[in-house]
Amino acid sequence: MKPIKVTHPLLEHKLAILRDKKTGTKEFRELISEITLFLCYEAMKDAKLTEVEIETPITKTKAYKIDEKDFCFVPIIRAGTGMIDGIVKMIPNAKIGHVGLYRNEETLKPVRYYYKMPKGIENKQVIIIDPMLATGGSGIDAITLLKEDGVKNIKFLSIIAAPEGLNKMQEVHPDVQIYCAAIDDHLNNVGYIVPGLGDAGDRIFGTV
Ligand code: PRP
Ligand code: URA
């Protein structure tokens, strides 16, 4: 599936501040959360609605709701957890699973260290969240683990993606719809996205 690049002047504005190396931890975290709201909004466009009857102060009427518990958001630890805040502002009862992966700095291959999903994950719409999609290794591995668990409906939200990672993801998991706020130019020789924003985990958690 072709990736969906979400565009909006406010999103461009927030991305500009996010990328700036002078932006401090507090603002960086807030921006990650706000940008996630935009991506989540877009990714939920085809969410199933159920008709319900409610009573306004004036009268009874039909209204439409999603079943929040049908959705499971899966941050890739560490940086992906910085996006949870934005998700739960929109869908406070969503289930949250966790995948722990880090990139070996020499091989750039993802190393797995944690995996915990809610019960019945195979029947949920799963939305993986990670601010950076670089070589695609971490995202591909997270999707593979979820598919091994029987998950059929997977989407992937990233804030900044590199063309190399997007191509690889589409090749290995063509059924997964990717949403991102920016498609950058390329990866440098140590696997960082150019122009990017640096190391997302370090900037979210202040470990620079
Ligand atoms: C970052 C990022 C992704 C991964 C992307 O995590 O949050 O998970 O790199 O790179 P890839 O597409 O080449 O796999 P990192 O490995 O730095 O771990 P951290 O979140 O714990 O800092
Ligand atoms: N992970 C990051 O945090 N930043 C990059 O540019 C690439 C991978």
Coordinates of C-alpha atoms and ligand atoms in Angstrom, one line a residue:
M1 CA 0.0 0.0 0.0
K2 CA 1.3 3.5 -0.9
P3 CA 2.1 5.4 2.3
I4 CA -0.2 8.3 3.3
K5 CA 1.5 11.5 4.0
V6 CA -0.7 13.6 6.2
T7 CA -0.5 17.3 5.3
H8 CA -1.8 20.4 7.1
P9 CA -0.2 23.9 7.6
L10 CA -0.4 23.3 11.4
L11 CA 1.4 20.0 11.0
E12 CA 4.2 21.6 9.0
H13 CA 4.5 24.3 11.6
K14 CA 4.8 21.8 14.4
L15 CA 7.3 19.7 12.5
A16 CA 9.5 22.8 12.0
I17 CA 9.7 23.3 15.7
L18 CA 10.1 19.6 16.4
R19 CA 13.1 19.3 14.0
D20 CA 14.9 22.3 15.4
K21 CA 17.9 21.3 17.6
K22 CA 17.2 24.2 19.9
T23 CA 13.8 22.8 20.9
G24 CA 14.0 21.5 24.5
T25 CA 12.6 18.3 26.1
K26 CA 9.3 19.8 27.4
E27 CA 8.3 21.3 24.0
F28 CA 9.6 18.3 22.1
R29 CA 7.4 15.9 24.1
E30 CA 4.4 18.2 23.7
L31 CA 4.9 18.4 19.9
I32 CA 5.3 14.6 19.6
S33 CA 1.9 14.3 21.3
E34 CA 0.2 17.0 19.2
I35 CA 1.5 15.6 15.9
T36 CA 0.4 12.1 17.0
L37 CA -3.2 13.5 17.4
F38 CA -3.1 14.6 13.7
L39 CA -1.8 11.2 12.5
C40 CA -4.3 9.3 14.7
Y41 CA -7.2 11.4 13.4
E42 CA -6.2 10.4 9.8
A43 CA -5.7 6.7 10.6
M44 CA -9.1 6.5 12.3
K45 CA -11.0 7.8 9.2
D46 CA -12.3 4.3 8.3
A47 CA -13.1 3.3 11.9
K48 CA -16.4 1.3 12.1
L49 CA -19.3 3.2 13.7
T50 CA -22.2 1.7 15.6
E51 CA -25.5 3.3 15.8
V52 CA -26.6 4.1 19.4
E53 CA -29.6 5.9 20.9
I54 CA -28.8 8.8 23.3
E55 CA -30.9 11.4 25.0
T56 CA -29.8 15.1 24.6
P57 CA -31.3 17.6 27.1
I58 CA -33.9 18.2 24.3
T59 CA -34.8 14.8 22.8
K60 CA -33.9 11.2 22.0
T61 CA -31.7 10.9 18.9
K62 CA -29.6 8.4 17.0
A63 CA -25.8 8.9 17.3
Y64 CA -22.7 7.0 16.2
K65 CA -19.8 5.6 18.3
I66 CA -16.7 3.6 17.7
D67 CA -15.9 0.7 20.1
E68 CA -12.6 2.1 21.6
K69 CA -11.6 -1.4 22.9
D70 CA -11.5 -2.7 19.3
F71 CA -8.3 -0.7 18.8
C72 CA -4.9 -1.5 20.2
F73 CA -2.0 0.9 19.8
V74 CA 1.4 -0.6 20.0
P75 CA 4.4 1.7 20.7
I76 CA 7.8 0.5 19.8
I77 CA 9.8 1.1 23.0
R78 CA 11.4 3.5 23.7
A79 CA 10.5 6.4 21.4
G80 CA 7.1 5.1 20.5
T81 CA 5.9 5.4 24.1
G82 CA 6.2 9.2 23.7
M83 CA 3.3 9.0 21.3
I84 CA 0.9 7.2 23.8
D85 CA -0.1 10.5 25.4
G86 CA -1.5 11.8 22.1
I87 CA -3.4 8.6 21.4
V88 CA -5.1 8.4 24.8
K89 CA -6.2 12.0 24.5
M90 CA -8.2 10.9 21.4
I91 CA -9.2 7.3 22.4
P92 CA -8.9 7.1 26.2
N93 CA -10.1 3.5 26.4
A94 CA -7.9 2.1 23.6
K95 CA -5.8 -1.0 24.5
I96 CA -2.1 -0.5 24.6
G97 CA 0.4 -3.3 23.8
H98 CA 4.2 -2.9 23.8
V99 CA 7.0 -4.1 21.6
G100 CA 10.6 -3.5 22.9
L101 CA 13.1 -3.2 20.1
Y102 CA 16.4 -1.3 19.7
R103 CA 18.7 -0.9 16.8
N104 CA 22.1 -2.5 17.2
E105 CA 24.2 0.6 16.4
E106 CA 26.7 -1.3 14.2
T107 CA 24.5 -3.7 12.3
L108 CA 21.3 -1.4 12.4
K109 CA 19.3 -4.6 12.9
P110 CA 16.5 -4.5 15.5
V111 CA 17.1 -6.4 18.7
R112 CA 13.9 -7.7 20.5
Y113 CA 13.7 -7.4 24.3
Y114 CA 10.0 -7.1 25.2
Y115 CA 6.6 -8.1 23.8
K116 CA 3.3 -7.8 25.7
M117 CA -0.2 -7.6 24.0
P118 CA -3.7 -7.4 25.4
K119 CA -5.9 -10.6 25.3
G120 CA -7.7 -11.1 22.0
I121 CA -5.1 -9.0 20.0
E122 CA -5.8 -11.2 16.9
N123 CA -9.3 -9.6 16.5
K124 CA -8.3 -6.0 17.0
Q125 CA -7.3 -3.2 14.7
V126 CA -3.7 -2.7 15.7
I127 CA -1.9 0.6 15.1
I128 CA 1.8 0.6 15.7
I129 CA 3.3 3.9 16.7
D130 CA 7.0 5.0 16.4
P131 CA 8.1 8.5 15.6
M132 CA 10.9 7.4 13.2
L133 CA 10.9 4.9 10.3
A134 CA 14.5 4.8 9.1
T135 CA 15.8 1.6 7.6
G136 CA 12.4 0.1 8.4
G137 CA 14.0 -2.8 10.4
S138 CA 12.2 -2.1 13.7
G139 CA 8.8 -1.5 12.1
I140 CA 9.1 -4.6 9.9
D141 CA 10.1 -6.7 12.9
A142 CA 7.2 -5.4 15.1
I143 CA 4.7 -6.2 12.3
T144 CA 6.1 -9.7 11.9
L145 CA 5.7 -10.4 15.6
L146 CA 2.1 -9.2 15.5
K147 CA 1.3 -11.3 12.5
E148 CA 2.8 -14.3 14.2
D149 CA 0.3 -13.6 17.0
G150 CA -2.5 -13.8 14.4
V151 CA -3.2 -10.1 13.9
K152 CA -4.7 -9.3 10.5
N153 CA -5.4 -5.6 10.6
I154 CA -2.3 -3.5 11.1
K155 CA -1.5 0.2 10.5
F156 CA 1.7 2.0 11.2
L157 CA 2.0 5.6 12.3
S158 CA 5.4 7.4 12.1
I159 CA 6.1 11.1 12.3
I160 CA 9.2 11.1 10.0
A161 CA 9.9 8.4 7.5
A162 CA 12.9 7.8 5.2
P163 CA 12.2 6.6 1.6
E164 CA 14.5 3.6 2.2
G165 CA 12.4 2.4 5.1
L166 CA 9.1 3.1 3.4
N167 CA 10.2 1.0 0.3
K168 CA 11.4 -1.8 2.5
M169 CA 8.2 -1.9 4.6
Q170 CA 6.0 -1.9 1.4
E171 CA 8.1 -4.7 0.0
V172 CA 7.9 -6.9 3.1
H173 CA 4.4 -6.0 4.5
P174 CA 2.4 -4.6 1.5
D175 CA -0.8 -5.0 3.4
V176 CA 0.1 -2.5 6.1
Q177 CA -1.0 1.1 5.6
I178 CA 1.6 3.6 6.8
Y179 CA 0.7 7.1 7.8
C180 CA 3.5 9.7 8.3
A181 CA 3.8 13.5 8.7
A182 CA 7.0 13.8 6.6
I183 CA 9.0 11.8 4.0
D184 CA 12.6 13.0 4.3
D185 CA 15.4 12.9 1.9
H186 CA 17.6 9.9 2.8
L187 CA 19.5 8.0 5.5
N188 CA 23.1 9.0 6.4
N189 CA 25.9 6.4 6.7
V190 CA 25.0 5.7 10.4
G191 CA 21.3 5.1 9.6
Y192 CA 19.9 8.5 10.7
I193 CA 17.2 10.3 8.8
V194 CA 18.3 13.4 6.9
P195 CA 17.3 16.1 7.7
G196 CA 15.3 14.2 10.4
L197 CA 15.3 15.4 14.0
G198 CA 18.2 13.4 15.5
D199 CA 17.6 10.6 17.9
A200 CA 13.9 10.7 18.8
G201 CA 14.3 8.6 22.0
D202 CA 17.1 10.7 23.3
R203 CA 15.2 13.9 22.6
I204 CA 11.9 12.6 24.2
F205 CA 13.6 11.2 27.3
G206 CA 16.4 13.8 27.7
T207 CA 19.2 11.2 27.4
V208 CA 21.2 13.2 24.9
Ligands
PRP1 C1 14.6 4.4 16.9 C2 13.1 4.7 16.5 C3 12.7 3.4 15.8 C4 14.0 3.0 15.1 C5 13.9 3.3 13.6 O1 14.7 3.6 18.0 O2 12.3 5.0 17.6 O3 12.3 2.4 16.7 O4 15.1 3.7 15.7 O5 15.0 2.9 12.9 P1 14.9 1.7 11.9 O6 13.7 2.0 11.0 O7 16.2 1.8 11.2 O8 14.7 0.4 12.6 P2 16.1 3.2 18.6 O9 16.5 1.9 18.0 O10 17.0 4.3 18.5 O11 15.7 2.9 20.1 P3 15.1 3.8 21.3 O12 13.7 4.2 20.9 O13 15.1 2.9 22.4 O14 16.0 5.0 21.4
URA2 N1 16.1 6.6 14.9 C1 16.0 7.9 15.3 O1 15.7 8.2 16.5 N2 16.4 8.8 14.5 C2 16.7 8.6 13.2 O2 17.1 9.5 12.5 C3 16.8 7.2 12.8 C4 16.4 6.2 13.7

